[in-house]
Structure formats: C-alpha cells, structure tokens
DNA sequence: AATTGTGCTGATTGCGCTATCAGATAGCTC
DNA sequence: GAGCTATCTGATAGCGCAATCAGCACAATT
C-alpha cells in the first residue's frame, strides 16, 4: 500500500495522466491545449479525447509558477455598495473575461491603509495586472506598484501622477460645471454637502464647487457641510436644520445621490417645495435620481465607459507588453431634471 | 552576462533570497512566516528584518502547488446587478477575508451552461472552496463538484439534493405566505408576474403562489405573466394592459422589485390608486421599496444572513476538514407597507 | 554516564506545469 | 541524393515553495 513516496500527489488528474493515456509526451499535451496549431491533427484528437475521458482540468497554480504569468487580474474597488462599482465591475468583466482573464475583487473602503493591505495580498497571487482607484495611495503601496513590472490601472479619478494607465473623470471639472449650471439658472446661494469618507471625490468636487463660486462672485454665500456618513436618513435629518441656519439658501449640491434623495424625501414630507424653495443637484446615480419625485438633476458620469475603456487600454498593454502611460479623461454632462 | 541558465528566474524576490540575506535556510524562512512559534526569536527577528528590507512577497502560486491547498474561495453568483448580490458579497467577505481567504467572483447570469463554464474556469485555480447558487446545475457541473474533494456551498435557494452546505430561503414558502397575507387582507384576485430568466426563484415562487391560491379557493382567479426581462419600464408598460384584460384583478405579486416599482410609478402617472384599485407586493429590496410612494409591501429576505451563515458554515468545514451536509433554512417575513 | 526527549534547523525532494533545446520527420531545392 | 529548411515531438530542467525527514544541540531522566 505504502508507495515509499516522499510526497503524496494531490489525487487530481494531471497533464502526465493525459499524456500517458493519449500515448504522447506531456509537452505535447501542454501544447495541444494552449497552442493547438502547433500539434498535428492526429495527436490533437487523441489528446482531446483523453482530456474528455479523464475530465482533466489544468492546474493554473502550476502553470503560473512555470511560466511566471497568470490570468488573474486583481481589482481593488473603493466600495462594493456604490452605484459606480456595479457599472465598472460589469464593464471590466465584459471585456476581460472573454479575453481569458479571471478577476479578483476586493474593496478598500476608502481607506488607503486598507488598500495597502489589499495590494499586498493580491500581489501574492502574481496577477497579470492590477486595477485600483485613482485616489491617494500610501507610499508603501506606491513602492509595491512601482517596483512591480505589471500593468497598473488607476480608475475613476484622474491622478496628477499616473503610474501607468489612468482612466477617469475630472471630478473637479464636473462639480465646477454643475455649480455653473445652477448659476446660469439664476441660483446664487449654492451650498455644498458631502461626505469626506469618500476621500478623493469629496475633495475634488468640493474644490470644483469652490472655484466656481469664486469665479461667479458667489464667494460670500458659502455653506459647506462635511459629513462622516452617507445615507437617506442623514440627508433627511439635515434638511430643516440647514434651511433654518441658512435661510438664504436656494440650491444645494450633494456629493452623494443618497444624501440628495434623503433631502428630497424629507422636503416632500415637510412641504418644502423643490425646486421652488430649494433646488437640489447631485452626481452619478441616474436610476435612483430618476425614480424620485421630483426627479433629481445630476451630473451623469459614464462609469460603464470608465470600466470599458480601462479594460481595453489594459488589454492592449497586456498584449503589447508595454508600460506606456495612458491617460483618458472621460466626459460628463449635466442632466437637467425636475429638481432644479 | 549570459549565465548559462536554461531558465531565467522571474526577477522577483524569493524565499531563498530572504534566506541568504538572513543567513538561514529557506525552510526556516518559510516557517518563520507561516508558523513563527516554531522558530527561535533570534532567527525570527533576523528573518523579519530581511523580509522588510527586500520587500519580499510570497508567491502563492508556488505555495499552492507545493502544499496543494490555496486560499482562494471561488464564488459564482447568479447576477452582479441584484440587490441580493451586494448583501451576500459583503457578508461573505466580512467573514472569509479576515480568515485569510481571497474571494473570486463570477456571474452565471442565471444560465446553467454559463455556470458550468465558470465552474470549470474556477476549479483550475484549485480553490479551497466553491460557492454557487443553489439552483439547477448541469450534469457536468454536478460531476465536477461531486468528484472534487472541496467544500461546496449552495446559496440562496434551498435544494432538494444539497451537495454539501446549503443555506437559503424557502422561496416557495415565502410566496405562499405573501399570497396568504393578501388573502387575509381581503384580496381575492391575486395575479403573479415574474421573469423566468431568474430560473430557480421564479419557478419556486410561482409554485408557492399557486399552492396558496388553490388552498384558499382562489384557483379560478388566476393571472400569470412570465416575462423574459425585468426592468422598471417593463413593469410600467404592463400596467394598463393588464388592468384592461383582467378587470377583476385587485392585487399583484411581482417576482422582482423592479417590476413592482415600474407598476407603481406607472400607476401614479395614470392615476390608478394603489392600493385601493390595485395592491402590489413583491420580494427582497427594502431600499427601493421604501423609497417608492406608496411604499411597497415585500417579503424581506435576510440576504446578509444568508451570506454570513454560509460563510460561517464554510469556515467550519474548512477548519474541520469534514464534508458533513449542512442545510440551513433562513426565515423571512412579510413586511407590510403602503401598497397593500 | 547513558539514554531519551525536546526544540530548532536545514538539505532534499517533488508539487504540475512550461521554457528550452535537441531530435526526428517530412518536404523542398539544386 | 545530399543538403537544407520547416514542422512537429519529447526529454529535461527548472519555476518558488512546503512536506518530509535527518541532524544537532541541549535539557531532562534514570
């Protein structure tokens, strides 16, 4: 019974088993599976039959080790629960999975320390590429990704110092445009409410709003609320208090759709007329914003495009094997709805 | 320059590099990293220093090959865009990631052929466990997962023939209860609208509704619509036509929240009173259903619990190394809101 | 003093695969 | 038919790690 072996094999069917059954060398089986054109028809058929008969499944860990390349693409997202996430994930998958890549997702929860941990964990799987948010990284994270010779994609936010591929939207400009849009509509007392948990975007949008306020001589009418949490109810609780404190206020920009939704629901309940008494505008989630009554004016951000373009640029880099810097800034547009 | 080597090494820092720098054997480094208690303090400190200095990251592919076990947990979800998905993903992550597992997600899109492909692809990464929907599998898929000696979790739907761990909600019973609830409220002409894309759940809920209709002598008042697609607009388009064809209809159960939402929005637009003229009830998404006006009566399904309990049962199986069958049926309850 | 542990350490081997190179065979040129 | 290329095949040698086992020092036991 004891085979005198030092090591038990894992029990799985291996390349060698297939080779033996097909009566060929294992190298030929390996070729038949990866580059069938290099194997003669006769052998290929025998091998295919053997593979089917044994139900052979290649062991990718072994393949990755031997060839020092894998089909894993590691993706770090800021959060798993946001509208944008879903769009981006679907887009990435639709491009990268057909090309034979496996995606691994994790979330940093807008915490750069957590991101660093995730990067460390993911790099141990020697992925073919790394996709992560375009927001602030720790110096250790930067060290990891700069030392490593694999394509890196920074997503969603445009960076000043892109590592390699950077696809995103200029959040500063979008907030600027939204503010300007409200100004054109005649609003003069435009507040900004956001959550700084969302580190990158909050700051950029805030800055964009601020610049627009100054450029349009509204600098004296400033309300900024920085929250530590985002939800319908936080938005709802805010409304009456904010109106009481800033009676001049005629419009509000929310950094998150959920906040804006909370405001609207509460306004309906309290009899505050939107947009007559208060205009509300926000970013991103068209589904939610359309469902609400009145519907919400937003800056539509094409997150699906962010994902698609990022994936395509990545695929090119993967195929070409180059590390050329690619920066793509995607458009956005203010989508006027009933709330302004 | 040429080293006469047959094979270039990958350029990454390896265990051996750390060992050389620390002046110890590579096996000791391996131990220091995985089972520090078995290494003396002096060497451990030297090794830690060397690891830090070199920025060493273990190569998990090599580790997986050598030990024939990996830290990857492969998860197949029916869809990435559903409410339930998000809840489940978060719950799985919160239990399994702290335990040191890496999750890989893919989606089968309610297609068992696609599921089979995904299973094949995922098994090549020799995962530590496989999590997949508890709905119908192809015979090939069953062959894969039955032959394989790894923990399998079937999620969300209860199965008649669980492979190993099965955590879910009895969709049949939930539809039955919801129908009964409407009956108690006085409704007698209760229709059912669903999408059969969602193979498992649709059939089970339909059956539950049907049973309840028969049990409560409403068998003669039956409307069933089986759709091939789900969205707000499909729901909206349906409303007037359905009312015209089934003038008796006083209540509708929708298999998907989105359909119900579409119906409500259209009812508001057309002046159809909910619930006076038509009651509407559905399943699952409390966020959406609460936001709507009138708010939607639903069967609340504790998807977060599904995820948590599945992950915990899995963790136990992983630690104990057993393959005991575990079946957990989670509760649900009818959440009455304004729409009924 | 001889024996048996006990705790650490490292040499060796192999996990299952692919890169590399050396043959083998067939097809072609002159 | 010699010489050459083009095409195919397989033997071998790692990839980086962990399982295994042997060795060694030192403490504990008799």
XYZ file of C-alpha atoms (C1' of nucleotides) in Angstrom:
740
model
C 0.000 0.000 0.000
C 2.690 2.442 1.040
C 4.426 3.551 -2.090
C 7.612 4.702 -0.496
C 6.929 8.149 -1.848
C 8.088 11.193 -0.008
C 5.053 13.121 -1.077
C 1.533 12.189 -1.866
C 0.318 13.664 -5.098
C -2.856 15.631 -4.868
C -5.035 12.987 -6.456
C -6.077 15.198 -9.286
C -5.692 14.232 -12.897
C -2.530 15.782 -14.271
C -1.061 16.538 -17.640
C 1.064 13.446 -17.324
C -2.011 11.267 -16.861
C -3.486 12.663 -20.036
C -0.214 12.174 -21.855
C 0.039 8.571 -20.776
C -3.498 7.789 -21.858
C -3.032 9.513 -25.191
C 0.342 7.862 -25.659
C 2.264 11.097 -26.135
C 4.704 13.236 -24.196
C 3.319 15.641 -21.651
C 4.796 18.562 -23.504
C 2.664 17.716 -26.491
C -0.433 17.742 -24.343
C 0.523 21.108 -22.955
C 0.879 22.417 -26.494
C -2.306 20.832 -27.707
C -4.191 22.716 -25.029
C -2.536 26.086 -25.334
C -1.380 26.300 -28.925
C -3.283 23.613 -30.842
C -1.930 24.849 -34.156
C 1.485 23.554 -33.301
C 0.247 19.996 -32.891
C -0.665 17.637 -35.699
C -4.330 16.816 -36.158
C -3.984 13.155 -35.304
C -2.351 13.679 -31.948
C -4.590 16.578 -31.128
C -7.668 14.425 -31.490
C -6.208 11.674 -29.349
C -5.339 14.232 -26.718
C -8.728 15.890 -26.784
C -10.323 12.501 -26.298
C -8.067 11.706 -23.367
C -8.775 15.089 -21.781
C -12.511 14.499 -22.083
C -12.305 10.959 -20.801
C -10.333 11.893 -17.719
C -12.123 15.188 -17.138
C -8.751 16.857 -16.969
C -8.584 20.384 -15.612
C -5.238 22.172 -15.790
C -3.750 23.359 -12.534
C -3.224 27.054 -13.058
C -1.078 27.458 -9.994
C 1.463 25.149 -11.569
C 1.142 26.906 -14.901
C 1.596 30.284 -13.299
C 4.670 29.087 -11.489
C 6.259 27.578 -14.549
C 5.573 30.430 -16.904
C 5.626 33.191 -14.299
C 2.468 34.656 -15.694
C -1.109 34.269 -14.635
C -4.546 35.080 -15.921
C -5.625 36.810 -12.744
C -6.473 40.479 -12.834
C -6.708 41.928 -9.355
C -9.198 44.705 -8.851
C -9.441 46.916 -5.805
C -12.582 48.973 -5.590
C -13.246 51.766 -3.162
C -16.514 50.216 -2.103
C -18.735 47.377 -3.130
C -22.015 49.070 -2.419
C -21.953 52.003 -4.731
C -23.723 52.561 -7.953
C -20.466 53.217 -9.739
C -18.993 49.928 -8.585
C -21.571 47.823 -10.250
C -21.248 49.607 -13.566
C -17.499 49.373 -13.513
C -17.399 45.742 -12.496
C -19.733 44.724 -15.268
C -17.746 46.655 -17.829
C -14.423 45.229 -16.696
C -15.779 41.705 -16.762
C -17.339 42.066 -20.166
C -14.008 42.993 -21.684
C -11.515 40.986 -19.656
C -13.284 37.678 -19.123
C -13.780 36.960 -22.816
C -10.067 37.623 -23.183
C -9.407 34.817 -20.736
C -8.716 36.712 -17.550
C -10.091 35.953 -14.121
C -10.966 38.921 -11.982
C -10.448 39.086 -8.248
C -12.238 41.896 -6.455
C -11.616 43.416 -3.092
C -12.620 46.675 -1.507
C -10.509 49.286 0.201
C -13.455 51.099 1.770
C -11.844 54.427 1.003
C -9.017 53.644 3.364
C -5.530 53.824 1.953
C -4.140 51.646 4.736
C -6.664 49.006 3.859
C -5.770 49.455 0.218
C -2.147 48.782 1.020
C -3.098 45.536 2.733
C -5.193 44.515 -0.207
C -2.406 45.279 -2.636
C -0.014 43.179 -0.616
C -2.442 40.286 -0.500
C -3.310 40.480 -4.162
C 0.242 40.753 -5.434
C 0.990 37.411 -3.825
C -1.163 35.825 -6.478
C 1.167 37.278 -9.119
C -1.666 38.807 -11.079
C -1.300 39.791 -14.693
C -2.472 43.283 -13.863
C -3.694 45.435 -11.026
C -6.650 47.773 -11.139
C -7.197 50.197 -8.305
C -8.858 53.501 -7.534
C -7.113 56.593 -8.779
C -7.166 58.146 -5.351
C -4.408 58.648 -2.818
C -2.145 55.665 -2.176
C 0.214 55.129 0.718
C 3.906 55.399 -0.042
C 4.267 51.686 0.577
C 1.516 50.964 -1.943
C 3.282 53.152 -4.453
C 6.509 51.312 -3.797
C 4.787 47.998 -4.433
C 3.167 49.041 -7.654
C 6.079 50.979 -9.000
C 8.612 48.248 -8.401
C 6.412 45.699 -9.995
C 6.593 45.093 -13.690
C 2.892 44.672 -14.266
C 0.292 46.895 -15.829
C -1.475 49.079 -13.324
C -4.741 50.844 -13.966
C -5.935 53.696 -11.825
C -9.622 54.100 -12.126
C -12.366 56.662 -11.835
C -10.424 59.647 -10.670
C -7.769 61.362 -12.689
C -4.442 61.483 -10.947
C -1.727 64.050 -11.121
C 0.912 61.364 -11.220
C -0.450 58.331 -13.019
C 1.590 55.190 -12.574
C 0.633 53.703 -15.884
C -2.947 53.663 -17.173
C -5.370 56.158 -15.739
C -8.972 56.361 -16.853
C -11.381 58.603 -15.117
C -13.492 61.632 -14.839
C -12.336 65.028 -13.801
C -14.424 65.391 -10.660
C -13.208 68.905 -10.135
C -14.492 69.978 -13.525
C -17.794 68.185 -13.083
C -18.552 69.967 -9.828
C -17.481 73.216 -11.412
C -19.858 72.693 -14.299
C -22.719 71.723 -12.064
C -22.257 74.841 -9.963
C -22.019 76.967 -13.039
C -25.175 75.367 -14.370
C -27.033 76.363 -11.223
C -25.628 79.863 -11.505
C -26.935 80.130 -15.061
C -30.337 79.036 -13.840
C -30.303 82.015 -11.527
C -29.346 80.453 -8.222
C -26.947 82.493 -6.144
C -26.785 80.838 -2.765
C -25.484 77.416 -3.576
C -24.433 75.116 -0.759
C -22.304 72.025 -0.880
C -22.923 68.930 1.216
C -20.642 65.965 1.052
C -19.058 63.131 2.932
C -15.338 63.118 3.395
C -15.314 59.367 3.883
C -15.143 59.345 0.152
C -11.709 60.879 0.290
C -10.758 61.509 -3.274
C -14.006 62.528 -4.815
C -15.225 64.679 -1.997
C -12.168 66.873 -2.026
C -12.101 67.253 -5.776
C -15.752 68.099 -6.044
C -15.558 70.492 -3.177
C -12.684 72.269 -4.861
C -14.572 72.447 -8.132
C -17.606 73.937 -6.448
C -15.461 76.405 -4.587
C -13.686 77.576 -7.689
C -16.995 78.060 -9.462
C -18.370 80.018 -6.545
C -15.403 82.363 -6.612
C -15.355 82.685 -10.384
C -19.001 83.692 -10.356
C -18.798 86.115 -7.483
C -20.759 83.951 -5.111
C -17.880 83.506 -2.753
C -19.674 85.209 0.070
C -22.582 82.781 0.099
C -20.997 79.659 1.233
C -22.337 76.673 3.028
C -20.254 73.564 3.275
C -21.213 70.514 5.257
C -18.740 67.701 5.546
C -20.347 64.571 6.869
C -18.823 61.380 8.086
C -21.558 59.168 6.787
C -23.930 58.939 3.869
C -27.465 57.621 3.828
C -31.030 58.531 3.093
C -31.679 59.305 6.710
C -28.640 61.521 7.188
C -29.910 63.578 4.283
C -33.386 63.694 5.713
C -32.224 64.833 9.129
C -30.189 67.611 7.638
C -32.859 69.415 5.728
C -34.833 71.516 8.163
C -31.840 72.408 10.271
C -29.899 73.556 7.254
C -32.773 75.673 5.970
C -33.163 77.259 9.378
C -29.496 78.139 9.647
C -29.065 79.397 6.092
C -32.373 80.997 5.187
C -30.848 82.466 2.024
C -30.005 79.082 0.637
C -31.648 78.442 -2.717
C -29.729 75.468 -4.031
C -27.670 72.565 -2.741
C -25.174 70.277 -4.388
C -24.776 66.895 -2.736
C -21.691 64.795 -3.249
C -23.803 61.636 -2.999
C -27.090 60.684 -4.556
C -28.271 59.137 -1.318
C -27.947 62.428 0.509
C -29.871 64.240 -2.178
C -32.542 61.556 -2.097
C -32.856 61.948 1.659
C -33.251 65.697 1.270
C -35.963 65.327 -1.332
C -37.951 62.761 0.587
C -37.837 64.950 3.663
C -38.721 68.043 1.653
C -41.808 66.259 0.362
C -42.749 65.312 3.875
C -42.210 68.811 5.272
C -43.876 70.569 2.406
C -40.709 72.271 1.235
C -41.113 72.865 -2.488
C -38.349 71.525 -4.728
C -37.097 73.316 -6.743
C -39.071 76.471 -5.900
C -37.783 76.863 -2.355
C -34.682 74.774 -2.733
C -33.018 73.319 -5.770
C -31.093 70.094 -5.316
C -28.453 68.609 -7.587
C -26.045 65.754 -7.249
C -23.857 63.237 -9.053
C -23.980 59.810 -10.564
C -26.877 57.517 -9.884
C -29.408 58.030 -12.701
C -31.632 55.163 -11.613
C -32.276 56.476 -8.171
C -32.391 60.068 -9.314
C -34.987 59.332 -11.941
C -37.194 57.362 -9.620
C -37.525 60.142 -7.103
C -40.239 62.727 -7.308
C -39.279 65.315 -8.262
C -36.506 63.710 -10.253
C -33.013 64.855 -9.442
C -30.682 66.883 -11.598
C -27.320 65.138 -11.739
C -24.001 65.110 -13.394
C -24.137 61.866 -15.304
C -20.854 60.088 -15.110
C -20.298 57.316 -17.633
C -18.929 54.711 -15.269
C -19.579 51.932 -17.708
C -17.294 53.754 -20.136
C -14.716 54.169 -17.421
C -14.691 50.413 -16.993
C -14.741 49.592 -20.666
C -12.023 51.984 -21.646
C -9.849 50.997 -18.739
C -10.228 47.340 -19.617
C -9.458 47.956 -23.255
C -6.407 50.042 -22.553
C -5.267 47.362 -20.147
C -5.793 44.617 -22.671
C -3.656 46.472 -25.156
C -0.894 46.954 -22.642
C -1.128 43.283 -21.733
C -0.865 42.167 -25.329
C 1.783 44.635 -26.365
C 3.645 44.141 -23.127
C 4.435 47.799 -22.897
C 4.098 50.163 -19.976
C 3.296 53.342 -21.880
C 1.421 55.896 -19.881
C -2.161 56.218 -20.975
C -4.436 58.856 -19.542
C -8.044 59.039 -20.588
C -10.312 61.721 -19.333
C -13.929 60.863 -19.881
C -16.680 63.343 -20.492
C -19.659 64.009 -18.310
C -22.705 66.111 -18.696
C -25.210 67.859 -16.534
C -28.532 66.081 -16.829
C -31.289 68.501 -16.023
C -34.265 67.074 -14.192
C -37.103 68.433 -12.152
C -35.192 69.318 -9.008
C -33.539 72.473 -10.360
C 26.309 38.371 -18.870
C 24.756 35.157 -20.049
C 24.559 32.863 -17.088
C 24.292 29.649 -18.984
C 20.947 29.125 -17.323
C 18.195 27.256 -19.013
C 15.608 29.447 -17.474
C 15.584 32.993 -16.333
C 14.073 33.425 -12.921
C 11.196 35.798 -12.718
C 13.163 38.602 -11.138
C 11.048 38.625 -8.028
C 12.482 38.322 -4.570
C 12.151 34.741 -3.404
C 12.294 32.865 -0.160
C 15.822 31.861 -0.995
C 16.878 35.493 -1.328
C 15.497 36.233 2.098
C 17.182 33.140 3.489
C 20.544 34.127 2.077
C 20.314 37.646 3.449
C 19.250 36.406 6.850
C 21.901 33.712 6.794
C 19.495 30.855 7.346
C 17.971 28.028 5.363
C 14.969 28.754 3.212
C 12.865 26.302 5.148
C 13.388 28.338 8.264
C 12.168 31.429 6.483
C 9.100 29.569 5.320
C 8.403 28.548 8.888
C 9.080 31.980 10.283
C 6.379 33.351 8.028
C 3.738 30.709 8.486
C 4.362 29.265 11.914
C 6.529 31.775 13.751
C 6.204 29.845 17.007
C 8.390 27.109 15.656
C 11.307 29.435 15.048
C 13.609 30.828 17.698
C 13.306 34.504 18.489
C 16.758 35.423 17.272
C 16.361 33.957 13.814
C 12.840 35.205 13.527
C 13.961 38.774 14.042
C 16.743 38.437 11.515
C 14.265 36.989 9.045
C 11.668 39.660 9.624
C 14.306 42.283 9.014
C 15.394 40.618 5.785
C 11.786 40.336 4.609
C 11.228 44.013 5.263
C 14.482 45.037 3.647
C 13.836 43.110 0.470
C 10.107 43.784 0.372
C 9.539 40.082 -0.001
C 6.078 38.927 -1.032
C 5.432 35.178 -1.069
C 4.414 33.647 -4.352
C 1.126 31.968 -3.589
C 1.086 30.044 -6.832
C 4.220 28.252 -5.707
C 2.805 27.759 -2.254
C -0.399 26.376 -3.606
C 1.478 23.982 -5.822
C 3.739 22.757 -3.074
C 1.084 22.317 -0.445
C -1.796 21.578 -2.810
C -4.013 23.993 -0.993
C -4.880 27.569 -1.707
C -6.571 30.471 -0.008
C -8.901 31.180 -2.888
C -12.627 30.816 -2.424
C -14.438 30.845 -5.734
C -17.894 32.365 -5.758
C -20.384 32.120 -8.569
C -23.311 34.478 -8.287
C -26.421 34.401 -10.400
C -26.067 38.046 -11.264
C -23.961 41.000 -10.261
C -26.650 43.611 -10.528
C -29.138 42.465 -7.977
C -29.846 43.728 -4.563
C -29.280 40.306 -3.057
C -25.839 40.030 -4.619
C -24.472 43.017 -2.861
C -25.703 41.902 0.534
C -24.339 38.433 0.078
C -20.985 39.545 -1.232
C -20.446 41.876 1.679
C -21.400 39.199 4.169
C -19.143 36.589 2.592
C -16.222 38.974 2.515
C -16.660 40.090 6.074
C -16.360 36.532 7.313
C -13.912 34.948 4.896
C -11.385 37.700 4.279
C -10.462 38.122 7.932
C -9.913 34.370 7.969
C -7.309 34.806 5.250
C -9.234 33.787 2.175
C -9.306 35.576 -1.147
C -12.608 35.641 -2.927
C -13.029 35.369 -6.670
C -16.410 36.310 -8.044
C -18.031 35.497 -11.323
C -21.598 35.525 -12.524
C -23.597 32.847 -14.228
C -26.401 35.168 -15.331
C -28.974 32.534 -14.466
C -27.619 30.296 -17.179
C -26.565 26.830 -16.118
C -24.371 26.405 -19.200
C -22.556 29.553 -18.275
C -22.329 28.310 -14.714
C -20.666 25.150 -15.939
C -18.076 27.207 -17.805
C -17.422 29.292 -14.752
C -17.035 26.240 -12.574
C -14.539 24.791 -14.996
C -12.569 28.017 -15.099
C -12.604 28.498 -11.364
C -11.626 24.962 -10.464
C -8.421 25.439 -12.402
C -7.298 27.785 -9.671
C -7.660 24.907 -7.191
C -9.765 26.935 -4.810
C -10.185 25.996 -1.182
C -13.949 26.082 -1.600
C -16.655 26.771 -4.113
C -19.762 28.822 -3.503
C -22.532 28.791 -6.059
C -26.247 29.375 -6.389
C -28.495 26.659 -5.091
C -30.358 26.487 -8.359
C -30.271 23.892 -11.102
C -26.833 22.736 -12.219
C -25.908 20.900 -15.376
C -24.951 17.266 -15.001
C -21.400 18.146 -15.946
C -21.290 20.777 -13.218
C -22.546 18.226 -10.735
C -19.890 15.808 -11.880
C -17.210 18.448 -11.330
C -18.345 19.411 -7.884
C -19.141 15.923 -6.697
C -15.841 14.468 -7.801
C -13.925 17.210 -6.191
C -12.907 16.963 -2.580
C -13.568 20.541 -1.641
C -16.301 22.196 0.358
C -19.193 23.364 -1.755
C -21.780 25.862 -0.650
C -25.076 26.241 -2.410
C -26.561 29.588 -1.707
C -29.849 31.416 -1.503
C -32.204 28.715 -2.636
C -32.806 25.516 -0.756
C -32.086 22.457 -2.828
C -33.676 19.061 -2.722
C -30.318 17.406 -3.126
C -27.676 19.516 -1.432
C -24.117 18.607 -2.340
C -22.638 19.759 0.925
C -23.565 23.046 2.569
C -26.823 24.667 1.606
C -28.006 27.936 3.091
C -31.050 29.645 1.780
C -34.574 30.719 1.955
C -37.559 28.647 1.072
C -38.869 30.717 -1.830
C -41.865 28.506 -2.194
C -42.934 29.168 1.362
C -42.280 32.888 1.096
C -44.539 33.255 -1.935
C -47.127 31.137 -0.217
C -47.065 33.380 2.827
C -47.244 36.536 0.811
C -50.239 35.263 -1.096
C -51.888 34.180 2.104
C -51.190 37.573 3.588
C -53.027 39.224 0.701
C -55.885 36.794 1.116
C -56.176 37.733 4.782
C -56.286 41.376 3.798
C -59.330 40.573 1.718
C -57.885 40.360 -1.761
C -59.294 37.566 -3.896
C -57.996 38.151 -7.396
C -54.302 37.936 -6.957
C -52.103 37.838 -10.029
C -48.487 36.772 -10.313
C -45.964 38.453 -12.567
C -42.444 37.182 -12.833
C -39.458 36.695 -15.052
C -38.358 33.209 -15.861
C -34.848 34.395 -16.607
C -34.454 34.001 -12.921
C -34.853 30.264 -13.290
C -34.848 28.918 -9.810
C -36.627 31.595 -7.866
C -39.327 32.247 -10.409
C -40.461 28.663 -10.505
C -40.407 28.240 -6.751
C -42.290 31.431 -6.072
C -44.788 30.693 -8.771
C -45.424 27.309 -7.239
C -45.852 28.837 -3.802
C -48.353 31.371 -5.077
C -50.221 28.675 -6.950
C -50.474 26.440 -3.928
C -51.763 29.314 -1.825
C -54.326 30.189 -4.471
C -55.639 26.659 -4.508
C -55.553 26.277 -0.729
C -57.617 29.415 -0.350
C -60.142 28.678 -3.045
C -58.923 31.338 -5.397
C -57.861 28.883 -8.032
C -60.273 30.244 -10.552
C -58.844 33.757 -10.477
C -55.515 33.257 -11.974
C -53.275 35.579 -13.848
C -49.706 34.607 -14.527
C -47.329 36.603 -16.619
C -43.957 35.136 -17.354
C -41.574 37.730 -18.717
C -38.212 37.345 -20.306
C -36.813 40.552 -18.915
C -37.034 42.684 -15.821
C -36.848 46.433 -15.539
C -38.742 49.493 -14.425
C -40.013 50.104 -17.920
C -41.233 46.555 -18.499
C -43.275 46.931 -15.355
C -44.601 50.289 -16.441
C -45.660 49.052 -19.867
C -47.527 46.161 -18.358
C -49.862 48.020 -16.079
C -52.700 49.393 -18.193
C -52.820 46.430 -20.477
C -53.038 44.025 -17.577
C -55.774 46.021 -15.879
C -57.752 46.109 -19.115
C -57.519 42.382 -19.649
C -58.188 41.347 -16.064
C -60.610 43.928 -14.752
C -61.247 41.822 -11.652
C -57.649 41.958 -10.571
C -57.215 43.518 -7.149
C -53.678 42.522 -6.236
C -50.442 41.554 -7.931
C -47.365 39.811 -6.687
C -44.206 40.590 -8.610
C -41.224 38.273 -8.538
C -38.897 41.271 -8.810
C -38.832 44.598 -7.021
C -38.045 46.396 -10.253
C -41.241 45.190 -11.863
C -43.271 46.280 -8.886
C -41.562 49.654 -8.921
C -42.393 50.068 -12.581
C -46.023 49.252 -11.900
C -46.247 51.767 -9.080
C -44.610 54.586 -10.996
C -46.934 54.000 -13.911
C -49.951 53.744 -11.607
C -49.073 57.134 -10.160
C -48.777 58.561 -13.632
C -52.073 57.045 -14.826
C -53.983 57.866 -11.704
C -54.513 54.271 -10.714
C -54.812 54.205 -6.929
C -52.510 51.883 -5.052
C -53.636 50.005 -3.040
C -57.296 50.959 -3.446
C -57.623 49.831 -7.063
C -54.658 47.519 -7.125
C -52.467 46.205 -4.379
C -48.892 45.415 -5.221
C -46.452 43.230 -3.332
C -43.041 41.851 -4.093
C -39.823 40.452 -2.670
C -36.464 41.494 -1.417
C -35.228 45.013 -1.996
C -36.209 47.078 1.063
C -34.294 50.156 -0.014
C -36.072 50.585 -3.283
C -39.401 49.505 -1.870
C -39.230 52.019 0.926
C -38.274 54.893 -1.314
C -41.251 54.499 -3.592
C -44.517 56.237 -2.937
C -46.572 54.448 -1.897
C -44.017 52.197 -0.290
C -44.115 48.583 -1.339
C -45.109 45.596 0.739
C -42.425 42.953 0.440
C -41.203 39.703 1.769
C -37.974 40.699 3.437
C -35.320 38.148 2.817
C -32.275 38.307 5.057
C -29.631 38.006 2.390
C -26.945 39.316 4.657
C -27.714 36.412 6.965
C -27.607 34.023 4.055
C -24.089 35.210 3.328
C -22.938 35.252 6.907
C -24.274 31.847 7.804
C -22.985 30.310 4.619
C -19.548 31.753 5.228
C -19.505 30.570 8.811
C -20.616 27.069 7.962
C -17.984 27.016 5.252
C -15.275 28.192 7.587
C -16.101 25.398 9.979
C -15.994 22.825 7.243
C -12.696 24.256 6.068
C -11.163 24.094 9.522
C -12.585 20.732 10.461
C -11.891 19.357 7.018
C -15.156 17.480 7.009
C -17.817 17.271 4.340
C -20.858 16.907 6.563
C -24.058 18.029 4.968
C -25.341 21.229 6.458
C -28.682 22.665 5.490
C -29.865 25.947 6.916
C -33.213 27.353 6.095
C -33.458 31.016 6.929
C -36.591 32.805 7.966
C -38.363 35.589 6.155
C -41.251 37.792 6.984
C -43.872 39.777 5.195
C -43.192 43.465 5.671
C -46.392 45.387 5.304
C -46.137 48.767 3.663
C -48.489 51.181 1.990
C -49.042 49.280 -1.236
C -51.402 46.645 0.186
C 27.194 8.253 32.202
C 23.961 6.608 29.200
C 19.534 7.268 27.491
C 15.593 9.559 25.950
C 13.392 13.521 24.873
C 12.566 18.208 23.122
C 13.155 22.092 20.242
C 15.149 24.003 16.247
C 17.189 23.960 11.804
C 18.215 22.890 7.015
C 19.031 19.522 2.891
C 16.464 17.304 -0.133
C 12.669 16.318 -2.952
C 8.626 16.987 -5.623
C 4.001 19.664 -6.463
C 2.221 20.109 -12.041
C 3.334 22.774 -15.285
C 6.039 25.290 -19.258
C 10.648 27.072 -21.461
C 14.147 25.370 -23.817
C 16.515 22.772 -26.683
C 17.694 18.595 -29.116
C 15.948 15.127 -32.207
C 13.029 13.249 -35.720
C 10.484 13.501 -39.815
C 8.901 15.328 -43.994
C 9.297 18.468 -47.800
C 11.961 21.073 -50.606
C 15.999 22.846 -53.617
C 19.763 22.141 -56.673
C 20.527 12.076 -53.221
C 22.963 15.466 -50.372
C 21.814 19.446 -48.006
C 18.627 22.429 -46.262
C 14.653 24.290 -44.023
C 10.147 23.867 -41.905
C 7.322 21.348 -38.909
C 6.491 18.582 -35.268
C 7.620 15.963 -30.873
C 9.557 14.819 -26.427
C 13.388 14.740 -22.709
C 14.998 17.610 -19.452
C 15.292 21.188 -16.203
C 13.578 24.361 -13.538
C 9.624 27.898 -11.552
C 9.242 29.040 -5.785
C 7.509 26.963 -2.330
C 6.328 23.397 1.624
C 6.384 18.314 3.232
C 9.384 15.290 4.962
C 12.958 13.680 7.381
C 17.532 13.709 9.305
C 20.606 16.056 12.237
C 22.146 18.596 16.056
C 22.292 20.868 20.450
C 20.825 20.935 24.851
C 17.783 19.584 28.819
C 15.668 16.031 31.426
C 15.504 11.442 33.089
C 17.161 7.120 35.018
